[in-house]
């Protein structure tokens, strides 16, 4: 069973988004550079071809980015919800969020929480607005891995 720390959940929210923004920015700068070179030297066809290639690549990546936007937004929202759950669990147990780990990166029905005091099961009500913590004993703790340990 894998548990994820609060720091890991916060850090994983924006890594892909920043990477995509960087790639798009670099491609846009390259496209503008080739376009300027082509406009200055209209007789040199290599800049025209390079401008068309980079422009097509830029449009393709923008289309994929637009297509993935809703998926990224949904995943980011779910990760935000799970970090809020970790904060609430830590508050109820009078702990820092940094010492609490959770076994999922998305909100689901089978959440387990690992704390220095032991393991807890998070049991949500029917509409998912409130939860109860139930202390549990795990039979096999030798297969537990914690992602995001410093």
PDB file of C-alpha atoms in Angstrom:
ATOM      1  CA  UNK A   1       0.000   0.000   0.000  1.00  0.00           C
ATOM      2  CA  UNK A   2       1.357   3.409  -0.925  1.00  0.00           C
ATOM      3  CA  UNK A   3       0.776   6.520   1.173  1.00  0.00           C
ATOM      4  CA  UNK A   4       1.377  10.066  -0.088  1.00  0.00           C
ATOM      5  CA  UNK A   5       2.617  12.885   2.133  1.00  0.00           C
ATOM      6  CA  UNK A   6       1.043  16.326   2.239  1.00  0.00           C
ATOM      7  CA  UNK A   7       4.148  17.850   0.628  1.00  0.00           C
ATOM      8  CA  UNK A   8       4.012  15.314  -2.217  1.00  0.00           C
ATOM      9  CA  UNK A   9       0.349  16.111  -2.893  1.00  0.00           C
ATOM     10  CA  UNK A  10       0.989  19.847  -2.948  1.00  0.00           C
ATOM     11  CA  UNK A  11       4.032  19.509  -5.196  1.00  0.00           C
ATOM     12  CA  UNK A  12       2.344  17.234  -7.707  1.00  0.00           C
ATOM     13  CA  UNK A  13      -0.467  19.714  -8.351  1.00  0.00           C
ATOM     14  CA  UNK A  14       1.454  22.021 -10.640  1.00  0.00           C
ATOM     15  CA  UNK A  15       4.520  20.247 -12.040  1.00  0.00           C
ATOM     16  CA  UNK A  16       2.936  19.189 -15.347  1.00  0.00           C
ATOM     17  CA  UNK A  17       1.201  22.498 -15.845  1.00  0.00           C
ATOM     18  CA  UNK A  18       4.443  24.445 -15.471  1.00  0.00           C
ATOM     19  CA  UNK A  19       6.235  22.075 -17.832  1.00  0.00           C
ATOM     20  CA  UNK A  20       3.593  22.505 -20.518  1.00  0.00           C
ATOM     21  CA  UNK A  21       3.651  26.279 -20.160  1.00  0.00           C
ATOM     22  CA  UNK A  22       7.437  26.277 -20.541  1.00  0.00           C
ATOM     23  CA  UNK A  23       7.306  24.093 -23.681  1.00  0.00           C
ATOM     24  CA  UNK A  24       4.591  26.273 -25.227  1.00  0.00           C
ATOM     25  CA  UNK A  25       6.507  29.450 -24.412  1.00  0.00           C
ATOM     26  CA  UNK A  26       9.733  28.149 -25.947  1.00  0.00           C
ATOM     27  CA  UNK A  27       7.916  27.041 -29.103  1.00  0.00           C
ATOM     28  CA  UNK A  28       6.165  30.404 -29.382  1.00  0.00           C
ATOM     29  CA  UNK A  29       9.497  32.253 -29.063  1.00  0.00           C
ATOM     30  CA  UNK A  30      11.097  30.009 -31.694  1.00  0.00           C
ATOM     31  CA  UNK A  31       8.096  30.528 -33.989  1.00  0.00           C
ATOM     32  CA  UNK A  32       8.305  34.309 -33.621  1.00  0.00           C
ATOM     33  CA  UNK A  33      12.062  34.214 -34.249  1.00  0.00           C
ATOM     34  CA  UNK A  34      11.701  32.193 -37.455  1.00  0.00           C
ATOM     35  CA  UNK A  35       8.808  34.385 -38.597  1.00  0.00           C
ATOM     36  CA  UNK A  36      10.906  37.537 -38.111  1.00  0.00           C
ATOM     37  CA  UNK A  37      13.807  35.983 -40.037  1.00  0.00           C
ATOM     38  CA  UNK A  38      11.464  34.971 -42.829  1.00  0.00           C
ATOM     39  CA  UNK A  39       9.883  38.423 -43.042  1.00  0.00           C
ATOM     40  CA  UNK A  40      13.346  40.036 -43.253  1.00  0.00           C
ATOM     41  CA  UNK A  41      14.665  37.587 -45.851  1.00  0.00           C
ATOM     42  CA  UNK A  42      11.678  36.657 -47.998  1.00  0.00           C
ATOM     43  CA  UNK A  43      13.898  35.071 -50.612  1.00  0.00           C
ATOM     44  CA  UNK A  44      15.405  32.570 -48.147  1.00  0.00           C
ATOM     45  CA  UNK A  45      12.933  29.689 -48.156  1.00  0.00           C
ATOM     46  CA  UNK A  46      14.454  27.762 -45.247  1.00  0.00           C
ATOM     47  CA  UNK A  47      13.019  30.264 -42.745  1.00  0.00           C
ATOM     48  CA  UNK A  48       9.599  29.960 -44.371  1.00  0.00           C
ATOM     49  CA  UNK A  49       9.728  26.173 -44.071  1.00  0.00           C
ATOM     50  CA  UNK A  50      10.994  26.318 -40.493  1.00  0.00           C
ATOM     51  CA  UNK A  51       8.268  28.820 -39.603  1.00  0.00           C
ATOM     52  CA  UNK A  52       5.599  26.540 -41.045  1.00  0.00           C
ATOM     53  CA  UNK A  53       7.004  23.485 -39.234  1.00  0.00           C
ATOM     54  CA  UNK A  54       7.279  25.214 -35.850  1.00  0.00           C
ATOM     55  CA  UNK A  55       3.873  26.891 -36.312  1.00  0.00           C
ATOM     56  CA  UNK A  56       2.248  23.543 -37.071  1.00  0.00           C
ATOM     57  CA  UNK A  57       3.944  21.963 -34.054  1.00  0.00           C
ATOM     58  CA  UNK A  58       2.811  24.867 -31.891  1.00  0.00           C
ATOM     59  CA  UNK A  59      -0.790  24.494 -33.093  1.00  0.00           C
ATOM     60  CA  UNK A  60      -0.674  20.747 -32.486  1.00  0.00           C
ATOM     61  CA  UNK A  61       0.580  21.189 -28.920  1.00  0.00           C
ATOM     62  CA  UNK A  62      -1.997  23.919 -28.275  1.00  0.00           C
ATOM     63  CA  UNK A  63      -4.746  21.576 -29.482  1.00  0.00           C
ATOM     64  CA  UNK A  64      -3.520  18.800 -27.176  1.00  0.00           C
ATOM     65  CA  UNK A  65      -3.244  21.293 -24.320  1.00  0.00           C
ATOM     66  CA  UNK A  66      -6.817  22.456 -24.910  1.00  0.00           C
ATOM     67  CA  UNK A  67      -8.003  18.850 -25.063  1.00  0.00           C
ATOM     68  CA  UNK A  68      -6.261  17.988 -21.802  1.00  0.00           C
ATOM     69  CA  UNK A  69      -7.361  21.180 -20.059  1.00  0.00           C
ATOM     70  CA  UNK A  70     -10.505  19.706 -18.515  1.00  0.00           C
ATOM     71  CA  UNK A  71      -8.662  16.582 -17.400  1.00  0.00           C
ATOM     72  CA  UNK A  72      -5.898  18.653 -15.831  1.00  0.00           C
ATOM     73  CA  UNK A  73      -8.428  20.918 -14.158  1.00  0.00           C
ATOM     74  CA  UNK A  74     -10.341  17.941 -12.746  1.00  0.00           C
ATOM     75  CA  UNK A  75      -7.172  16.250 -11.470  1.00  0.00           C
ATOM     76  CA  UNK A  76      -5.972  19.479  -9.909  1.00  0.00           C
ATOM     77  CA  UNK A  77      -9.336  19.958  -8.219  1.00  0.00           C
ATOM     78  CA  UNK A  78      -9.310  16.394  -6.839  1.00  0.00           C
ATOM     79  CA  UNK A  79      -5.742  16.809  -5.578  1.00  0.00           C
ATOM     80  CA  UNK A  80      -6.833  20.045  -3.930  1.00  0.00           C
ATOM     81  CA  UNK A  81      -9.721  18.219  -2.278  1.00  0.00           C
ATOM     82  CA  UNK A  82      -7.438  15.486  -0.963  1.00  0.00           C
ATOM     83  CA  UNK A  83      -5.007  18.044   0.479  1.00  0.00           C
ATOM     84  CA  UNK A  84      -7.956  19.675   2.246  1.00  0.00           C
ATOM     85  CA  UNK A  85      -8.855  16.254   3.660  1.00  0.00           C
ATOM     86  CA  UNK A  86      -5.295  15.844   4.943  1.00  0.00           C
ATOM     87  CA  UNK A  87      -5.494  19.284   6.586  1.00  0.00           C
ATOM     88  CA  UNK A  88      -8.829  18.451   8.226  1.00  0.00           C
ATOM     89  CA  UNK A  89      -7.574  15.079   9.490  1.00  0.00           C
ATOM     90  CA  UNK A  90      -4.450  16.722  10.893  1.00  0.00           C
ATOM     91  CA  UNK A  91      -6.573  19.369  12.619  1.00  0.00           C
ATOM     92  CA  UNK A  92      -8.860  16.753  14.183  1.00  0.00           C
ATOM     93  CA  UNK A  93      -5.888  14.741  15.437  1.00  0.00           C
ATOM     94  CA  UNK A  94      -3.961  17.842  16.587  1.00  0.00           C
ATOM     95  CA  UNK A  95      -1.071  17.134  14.215  1.00  0.00           C
ATOM     96  CA  UNK A  96       0.817  19.094  11.571  1.00  0.00           C
ATOM     97  CA  UNK A  97      -0.318  18.257   8.011  1.00  0.00           C
ATOM     98  CA  UNK A  98       3.311  17.398   7.200  1.00  0.00           C
ATOM     99  CA  UNK A  99       3.237  14.245   9.335  1.00  0.00           C
ATOM    100  CA  UNK A 100      -0.030  12.918   7.891  1.00  0.00           C
ATOM    101  CA  UNK A 101       0.005  10.647   4.808  1.00  0.00           C
ATOM    102  CA  UNK A 102      -2.967   9.414   2.796  1.00  0.00           C
ATOM    103  CA  UNK A 103      -3.285   6.370   0.510  1.00  0.00           C
ATOM    104  CA  UNK A 104      -4.812   8.085  -2.532  1.00  0.00           C
ATOM    105  CA  UNK A 105      -4.250  11.171  -4.652  1.00  0.00           C
ATOM    106  CA  UNK A 106      -7.970  11.461  -5.429  1.00  0.00           C
ATOM    107  CA  UNK A 107     -11.067  11.581  -3.296  1.00  0.00           C
ATOM    108  CA  UNK A 108     -12.563   8.093  -3.088  1.00  0.00           C
ATOM    109  CA  UNK A 109     -14.477   5.915  -0.656  1.00  0.00           C
ATOM    110  CA  UNK A 110     -11.531   3.874   0.672  1.00  0.00           C
ATOM    111  CA  UNK A 111      -9.214   6.432   2.216  1.00  0.00           C
ATOM    112  CA  UNK A 112      -6.658   5.374   4.808  1.00  0.00           C
ATOM    113  CA  UNK A 113      -4.546   7.844   6.754  1.00  0.00           C
ATOM    114  CA  UNK A 114      -1.122   7.142   8.249  1.00  0.00           C
ATOM    115  CA  UNK A 115      -0.075   9.226  11.231  1.00  0.00           C
ATOM    116  CA  UNK A 116       2.593   8.813  13.890  1.00  0.00           C
ATOM    117  CA  UNK A 117      -0.225   7.659  16.216  1.00  0.00           C
ATOM    118  CA  UNK A 118      -1.346   4.872  13.870  1.00  0.00           C
ATOM    119  CA  UNK A 119      -3.631   4.242  10.922  1.00  0.00           C
ATOM    120  CA  UNK A 120      -7.107   5.667  10.456  1.00  0.00           C
ATOM    121  CA  UNK A 121      -9.896   4.966   8.000  1.00  0.00           C
ATOM    122  CA  UNK A 122     -11.783   7.995   6.666  1.00  0.00           C
ATOM    123  CA  UNK A 123     -15.500   7.239   6.438  1.00  0.00           C
ATOM    124  CA  UNK A 124     -17.548   9.883   4.582  1.00  0.00           C
ATOM    125  CA  UNK A 125     -21.265  10.487   4.961  1.00  0.00           C
ATOM    126  CA  UNK A 126     -23.643   9.952   2.019  1.00  0.00           C
ATOM    127  CA  UNK A 127     -23.170  13.373   0.436  1.00  0.00           C
ATOM    128  CA  UNK A 128     -19.405  13.483   1.078  1.00  0.00           C
ATOM    129  CA  UNK A 129     -19.364  16.680   3.116  1.00  0.00           C
ATOM    130  CA  UNK A 130     -18.374  15.251   6.507  1.00  0.00           C
ATOM    131  CA  UNK A 131     -16.281  12.313   7.626  1.00  0.00           C
ATOM    132  CA  UNK A 132     -15.510  10.209  10.671  1.00  0.00           C
ATOM    133  CA  UNK A 133     -12.083   8.894  11.569  1.00  0.00           C
ATOM    134  CA  UNK A 134     -11.911   5.295  12.690  1.00  0.00           C
ATOM    135  CA  UNK A 135      -8.663   3.940  14.116  1.00  0.00           C
ATOM    136  CA  UNK A 136      -7.678   0.646  12.475  1.00  0.00           C
ATOM    137  CA  UNK A 137      -4.945  -1.941  12.891  1.00  0.00           C
ATOM    138  CA  UNK A 138      -3.329  -3.140   9.675  1.00  0.00           C
ATOM    139  CA  UNK A 139      -2.437  -6.815   9.543  1.00  0.00           C
ATOM    140  CA  UNK A 140       0.625  -6.456   7.310  1.00  0.00           C
ATOM    141  CA  UNK A 141       2.558  -3.210   7.665  1.00  0.00           C
ATOM    142  CA  UNK A 142       5.724  -4.451   5.954  1.00  0.00           C
ATOM    143  CA  UNK A 143       4.444  -3.596   2.433  1.00  0.00           C
ATOM    144  CA  UNK A 144       3.760   0.069   3.169  1.00  0.00           C
ATOM    145  CA  UNK A 145       5.585   2.658   1.092  1.00  0.00           C
ATOM    146  CA  UNK A 146       5.423   6.422   1.650  1.00  0.00           C
ATOM    147  CA  UNK A 147       5.835   8.701  -1.398  1.00  0.00           C
ATOM    148  CA  UNK A 148       7.289  12.125  -0.735  1.00  0.00           C
ATOM    149  CA  UNK A 149       9.366  11.326   2.326  1.00  0.00           C
ATOM    150  CA  UNK A 150      12.156  13.854   2.677  1.00  0.00           C
TER     151      UNK A 150
END
